[in-house]
PDB file of C-alpha atoms in Angstrom:
ATOM      1  CA  MET A   1      47.509 -59.282  78.251  1.00 54.00           C
ATOM      2  CA  LYS A   2      44.734 -57.510  76.457  1.00 55.00           C
ATOM      3  CA  GLN A   3      41.867 -58.432  74.190  1.00 55.00           C
ATOM      4  CA  VAL A   4      41.940 -56.944  70.703  1.00 57.00           C
ATOM      5  CA  LYS A   5      39.220 -55.948  68.258  1.00 57.00           C
ATOM      6  CA  LEU A   6      39.419 -57.530  64.815  1.00 54.00           C
ATOM      7  CA  THR A   7      37.660 -57.087  61.520  1.00 52.00           C
ATOM      8  CA  PRO A   8      34.780 -59.549  60.906  1.00 49.00           C
ATOM      9  CA  GLN A   9      36.917 -61.370  58.328  1.00 49.00           C
ATOM     10  CA  GLU A  10      39.746 -61.909  60.853  1.00 58.00           C
ATOM     11  CA  SER A  11      37.431 -63.054  63.640  1.00 68.00           C
ATOM     12  CA  SER A  12      35.095 -65.399  61.724  1.00 78.00           C
ATOM     13  CA  LYS A  13      37.363 -68.441  62.184  1.00 85.00           C
ATOM     14  CA  ASN A  14      38.199 -67.786  65.843  1.00 91.00           C
ATOM     15  CA  LEU A  15      36.447 -69.424  68.778  1.00 91.00           C
ATOM     16  CA  GLY A  16      36.158 -66.611  71.279  1.00 88.00           C
ATOM     17  CA  ALA A  17      38.461 -63.722  72.113  1.00 89.00           C
ATOM     18  CA  VAL A  18      41.838 -62.850  70.633  1.00 92.00           C
ATOM     19  CA  ILE A  19      44.586 -62.284  73.204  1.00 92.00           C
ATOM     20  CA  GLN A  20      47.469 -59.887  72.526  1.00 92.00           C
ATOM     21  CA  LEU A  21      50.760 -60.724  74.248  1.00 91.00           C
ATOM     22  CA  GLY A  22      53.499 -58.150  73.730  1.00 89.00           C
ATOM     23  CA  HIS A  23      54.294 -57.191  70.159  1.00 89.00           C
ATOM     24  CA  ALA A  24      55.051 -59.704  67.398  1.00 88.00           C
ATOM     25  CA  SER A  25      58.380 -58.018  66.573  1.00 89.00           C
ATOM     26  CA  LEU A  26      59.841 -58.483  70.094  1.00 90.00           C
ATOM     27  CA  PRO A  27      62.320 -61.386  70.238  1.00 88.00           C
ATOM     28  CA  ILE A  28      62.040 -64.147  72.836  1.00 91.00           C
ATOM     29  CA  HIS A  29      65.026 -66.323  73.716  1.00 92.00           C
ATOM     30  CA  GLY A  30      63.145 -69.343  75.005  1.00 94.00           C
ATOM     31  CA  TYR A  31      59.817 -71.132  75.023  1.00 95.00           C
ATOM     32  CA  TYR A  32      56.971 -70.406  77.430  1.00 95.00           C
ATOM     33  CA  ASP A  33      53.705 -72.235  78.083  1.00 95.00           C
ATOM     34  CA  PHE A  34      50.601 -70.436  76.883  1.00 95.00           C
ATOM     35  CA  SER A  35      47.014 -71.577  77.384  1.00 95.00           C
ATOM     36  CA  MET A  36      43.604 -70.339  76.318  1.00 95.00           C
ATOM     37  CA  LYS A  37      40.368 -71.380  77.950  1.00 94.00           C
ATOM     38  CA  VAL A  38      37.882 -73.014  75.602  1.00 94.00           C
ATOM     39  CA  PRO A  39      34.574 -71.077  75.670  1.00 92.00           C
ATOM     40  CA  THR A  40      31.657 -72.906  77.335  1.00 89.00           C
ATOM     41  CA  GLU A  41      29.534 -72.854  74.166  1.00 89.00           C
ATOM     42  CA  VAL A  42      32.359 -74.637  72.298  1.00 89.00           C
ATOM     43  CA  LEU A  43      32.812 -77.209  75.085  1.00 84.00           C
ATOM     44  CA  ASP A  44      29.086 -78.031  74.929  1.00 84.00           C
ATOM     45  CA  THR A  45      29.357 -79.075  71.260  1.00 86.00           C
ATOM     46  CA  LEU A  46      32.896 -80.476  71.323  1.00 82.00           C
ATOM     47  CA  ARG A  47      33.183 -84.097  70.212  1.00 86.00           C
ATOM     48  CA  ASN A  48      36.881 -84.273  69.379  1.00 89.00           C
ATOM     49  CA  PRO A  49      39.165 -81.979  71.423  1.00 92.00           C
ATOM     50  CA  GLN A  50      42.083 -82.908  69.149  1.00 92.00           C
ATOM     51  CA  GLN A  51      40.513 -80.573  66.542  1.00 94.00           C
ATOM     52  CA  LEU A  52      41.262 -77.481  68.666  1.00 96.00           C
ATOM     53  CA  TYR A  53      44.472 -75.533  68.124  1.00 96.00           C
ATOM     54  CA  LEU A  54      46.047 -72.151  68.793  1.00 97.00           C
ATOM     55  CA  VAL A  55      47.002 -69.754  66.043  1.00 95.00           C
ATOM     56  CA  ASN A  56      49.174 -66.643  66.162  1.00 94.00           C
ATOM     57  CA  LEU A  57      47.401 -64.175  63.878  1.00 93.00           C
ATOM     58  CA  ASP A  58      50.768 -62.500  63.297  1.00 90.00           C
ATOM     59  CA  GLY A  59      52.681 -65.713  62.591  1.00 86.00           C
ATOM     60  CA  GLY A  60      50.470 -68.723  61.801  1.00 90.00           C
ATOM     61  CA  TYR A  61      49.780 -72.151  63.260  1.00 94.00           C
ATOM     62  CA  VAL A  62      50.940 -72.718  66.868  1.00 95.00           C
ATOM     63  CA  GLY A  63      49.242 -76.027  67.745  1.00 95.00           C
ATOM     64  CA  GLY A  64      48.593 -77.177  71.282  1.00 96.00           C
ATOM     65  CA  LYS A  65      46.870 -79.900  73.276  1.00 95.00           C
ATOM     66  CA  TYR A  66      43.508 -79.893  74.986  1.00 95.00           C
ATOM     67  CA  GLU A  67      43.882 -80.194  78.771  1.00 95.00           C
ATOM     68  CA  LYS A  68      41.107 -79.654  81.354  1.00 92.00           C
ATOM     69  CA  GLY A  69      39.084 -77.075  79.427  1.00 92.00           C
ATOM     70  CA  CYS A  70      42.087 -75.247  77.916  1.00 95.00           C
ATOM     71  CA  VAL A  71      44.331 -75.564  74.885  1.00 97.00           C
ATOM     72  CA  VAL A  72      47.976 -75.421  75.992  1.00 97.00           C
ATOM     73  CA  ALA A  73      50.987 -74.831  73.734  1.00 97.00           C
ATOM     74  CA  SER A  74      54.672 -74.118  74.094  1.00 96.00           C
ATOM     75  CA  VAL A  75      55.366 -70.941  72.112  1.00 95.00           C
ATOM     76  CA  ARG A  76      58.362 -68.823  71.310  1.00 94.00           C
ATOM     77  CA  GLU A  77      56.831 -65.591  70.029  1.00 94.00           C
ATOM     78  CA  PHE A  78      54.574 -62.747  71.030  1.00 94.00           C
ATOM     79  CA  GLY A  79      51.566 -61.668  69.011  1.00 93.00           C
ATOM     80  CA  ARG A  80      47.794 -61.980  68.753  1.00 93.00           C
ATOM     81  CA  PHE A  81      46.634 -65.474  69.755  1.00 95.00           C
ATOM     82  CA  ALA A  82      43.289 -67.108  69.030  1.00 95.00           C
ATOM     83  CA  LEU A  83      41.643 -70.491  69.430  1.00 96.00           C
ATOM     84  CA  ARG A  84      40.378 -72.332  66.345  1.00 95.00           C
ATOM     85  CA  ARG A  85      38.781 -75.653  65.411  1.00 94.00           C
ATOM     86  CA  ASP A  86      39.797 -77.719  62.393  1.00 94.00           C
ATOM     87  CA  ALA A  87      37.072 -80.201  61.479  1.00 91.00           C
ATOM     88  CA  SER A  88      37.845 -80.286  57.742  1.00 94.00           C
ATOM     89  CA  LYS A  89      39.681 -83.075  55.994  1.00 96.00           C
ATOM     90  CA  PRO A  90      42.794 -82.329  53.950  1.00 97.00           C
ATOM     91  CA  ASN A  91      42.558 -82.759  50.192  1.00 96.00           C
ATOM     92  CA  ALA A  92      44.832 -83.570  47.246  1.00 95.00           C
ATOM     93  CA  THR A  93      44.471 -83.351  43.484  1.00 93.00           C
ATOM     94  CA  PHE A  94      46.811 -84.122  40.626  1.00 93.00           C
ATOM     95  CA  VAL A  95      47.905 -81.023  38.751  1.00 93.00           C
ATOM     96  CA  GLN A  96      49.858 -83.122  36.258  1.00 92.00           C
ATOM     97  CA  CYS A  97      50.200 -86.877  36.051  1.00 91.00           C
ATOM     98  CA  SER A  98      52.471 -88.823  33.716  1.00 91.00           C
ATOM     99  CA  TRP A  99      54.754 -91.836  33.911  1.00 90.00           C
ATOM    100  CA  ASN A 100      57.779 -89.564  34.005  1.00 93.00           C
ATOM    101  CA  LYS A 101      56.579 -86.981  36.564  1.00 93.00           C
ATOM    102  CA  ALA A 102      53.501 -86.363  38.720  1.00 94.00           C
ATOM    103  CA  GLN A 103      52.641 -83.080  40.416  1.00 95.00           C
ATOM    104  CA  LEU A 104      50.270 -83.064  43.372  1.00 95.00           C
ATOM    105  CA  SER A 105      48.395 -80.164  44.971  1.00 94.00           C
ATOM    106  CA  VAL A 106      47.943 -80.818  48.706  1.00 94.00           C
ATOM    107  CA  THR A 107      45.664 -78.475  50.698  1.00 94.00           C
ATOM    108  CA  ASP A 108      44.051 -78.074  54.104  1.00 94.00           C
ATOM    109  CA  THR A 109      41.805 -75.168  55.077  1.00 90.00           C
ATOM    110  CA  GLY A 110      42.494 -75.417  58.804  1.00 91.00           C
ATOM    111  CA  SER A 111      45.639 -76.356  60.691  1.00 94.00           C
ATOM    112  CA  GLY A 112      47.722 -77.426  57.685  1.00 93.00           C
ATOM    113  CA  ILE A 113      49.070 -80.693  56.314  1.00 94.00           C
ATOM    114  CA  LYS A 114      51.095 -82.859  58.662  1.00 95.00           C
ATOM    115  CA  GLN A 115      51.835 -85.786  56.360  1.00 96.00           C
ATOM    116  CA  PHE A 116      50.717 -87.500  53.166  1.00 96.00           C
ATOM    117  CA  LYS A 117      51.664 -90.658  51.250  1.00 97.00           C
ATOM    118  CA  VAL A 118      50.952 -91.814  47.704  1.00 96.00           C
ATOM    119  CA  TRP A 119      50.634 -95.373  46.395  1.00 97.00           C
ATOM    120  CA  ILE A 120      50.344 -96.220  42.703  1.00 96.00           C
ATOM    121  CA  ASP A 121      49.262 -99.818  42.034  1.00 96.00           C
ATOM    122  CA  ASP A 122      50.033-100.583  45.713  1.00 95.00           C
ATOM    123  CA  LYS A 123      53.630 -99.351  45.328  1.00 95.00           C
ATOM    124  CA  PHE A 124      54.701 -96.457  47.525  1.00 97.00           C
ATOM    125  CA  VAL A 125      55.881 -93.452  45.471  1.00 96.00           C
ATOM    126  CA  PRO A 126      57.580 -90.689  47.495  1.00 96.00           C
ATOM    127  CA  PHE A 127      56.778 -87.070  46.660  1.00 95.00           C
ATOM    128  CA  ASP A 128      59.199 -84.228  47.388  1.00 93.00           C
ATOM    129  CA  MET A 129      58.520 -80.518  47.732  1.00 91.00           C
ATOM    130  CA  ASP A 130      60.423 -78.110  45.510  1.00 89.00           C
ATOM    131  CA  ASN A 131      61.483 -74.583  46.494  1.00 87.00           C
ATOM    132  CA  ARG A 132      58.101 -73.196  45.346  1.00 86.00           C
ATOM    133  CA  GLY A 133      55.985 -75.446  47.596  1.00 83.00           C
ATOM    134  CA  ARG A 134      54.936 -77.850  44.826  1.00 89.00           C
ATOM    135  CA  TYR A 135      55.013 -81.628  45.358  1.00 94.00           C
ATOM    136  CA  PHE A 136      56.551 -83.886  42.706  1.00 95.00           C
ATOM    137  CA  GLY A 137      56.877 -87.660  42.401  1.00 94.00           C
ATOM    138  CA  TYR A 138      58.563 -89.766  39.728  1.00 94.00           C
ATOM    139  CA  PRO A 139      56.589 -93.010  39.157  1.00 92.00           C
ATOM    140  CA  LYS A 140      59.031 -94.355  36.517  1.00 90.00           C
ATOM    141  CA  HIS A 141      61.707 -94.809  39.214  1.00 92.00           C
ATOM    142  CA  PHE A 142      59.483 -97.052  41.379  1.00 93.00           C
ATOM    143  CA  GLY A 143      58.487 -99.871  39.010  1.00 90.00           C
ATOM    144  CA  ILE A 144      55.308 -98.292  37.667  1.00 92.00           C
ATOM    145  CA  GLN A 145      54.492 -99.450  34.112  1.00 92.00           C
ATOM    146  CA  ARG A 146      53.862 -97.027  31.285  1.00 93.00           C
ATOM    147  CA  GLY A 147      50.726 -96.822  29.104  1.00 92.00           C
ATOM    148  CA  LYS A 148      48.042 -98.356  31.312  1.00 94.00           C
ATOM    149  CA  GLN A 149      45.358 -97.490  33.840  1.00 95.00           C
ATOM    150  CA  HIS A 150      46.724 -97.177  37.403  1.00 95.00           C
ATOM    151  CA  GLN A 151      45.040 -97.319  40.810  1.00 96.00           C
ATOM    152  CA  VAL A 152      46.168 -94.330  42.878  1.00 96.00           C
ATOM    153  CA  ARG A 153      45.632 -93.988  46.647  1.00 97.00           C
ATOM    154  CA  ILE A 154      46.560 -90.836  48.544  1.00 97.00           C
ATOM    155  CA  TRP A 155      46.504 -90.806  52.362  1.00 98.00           C
ATOM    156  CA  LEU A 156      46.572 -87.405  54.102  1.00 97.00           C
ATOM    157  CA  ILE A 157      46.478 -86.228  57.704  1.00 97.00           C
ATOM    158  CA  ASP A 158      46.458 -82.666  59.008  1.00 96.00           C
ATOM    159  CA  ARG A 159      47.976 -81.277  62.207  1.00 95.00           C
ATOM    160  CA  CYS A 160      44.712 -81.829  64.117  1.00 95.00           C
ATOM    161  CA  GLY A 161      44.388 -85.510  63.187  1.00 94.00           C
ATOM    162  CA  ASN A 162      41.763 -85.216  60.420  1.00 95.00           C
ATOM    163  CA  GLU A 163      42.459 -87.978  57.893  1.00 96.00           C
ATOM    164  CA  ASN A 164      41.410 -88.451  54.297  1.00 97.00           C
ATOM    165  CA  ILE A 165      41.997 -91.248  51.796  1.00 98.00           C
ATOM    166  CA  ILE A 166      41.503 -90.435  48.134  1.00 97.00           C
ATOM    167  CA  GLU A 167      41.302 -93.281  45.649  1.00 96.00           C
ATOM    168  CA  THR A 168      41.235 -92.665  41.924  1.00 95.00           C
ATOM    169  CA  THR A 169      42.422 -94.110  38.627  1.00 95.00           C
ATOM    170  CA  LYS A 170      44.852 -92.383  36.257  1.00 93.00           C
ATOM    171  CA  PHE A 171      46.089 -93.365  32.816  1.00 93.00           C
ATOM    172  CA  PHE A 172      49.738 -92.697  32.073  1.00 90.00           C
TER     173      PHE A 172
END
């Protein structure tokens, strides 16, 4: 295990040191437990330990749980690991909205989206992701009327438990 130097842009989101384990291209045949100690200055200001997570700078979100001053995760890759905090709420906006088809942009600046649900006039409308990462729903198939103002509620939660509810009105 060794600590690595990063550019300021790479290190600005990290809480403390980056740990290098092996090389990211080496294969691993099973999972192993990996933990990183939370720096004292972070512990002093920590209100919600669920917001802490591990990230592999060579591969993305790893996750983990806070346990006794450390974040512990079961991982299956080598690489450069860092500790991060996600205190931001996920967000969603309509890219296109019609009675026939609605396209939604779902974003989170931290750990990533875990789940979201959409209701139009208190009727659940499922949204599916296409092969380009775009989310589409089809209100006409779920009893939504055409040519009127609709109440839309979007519930989102990210991988660290940050929730957001967006309520808006749309005409279609």
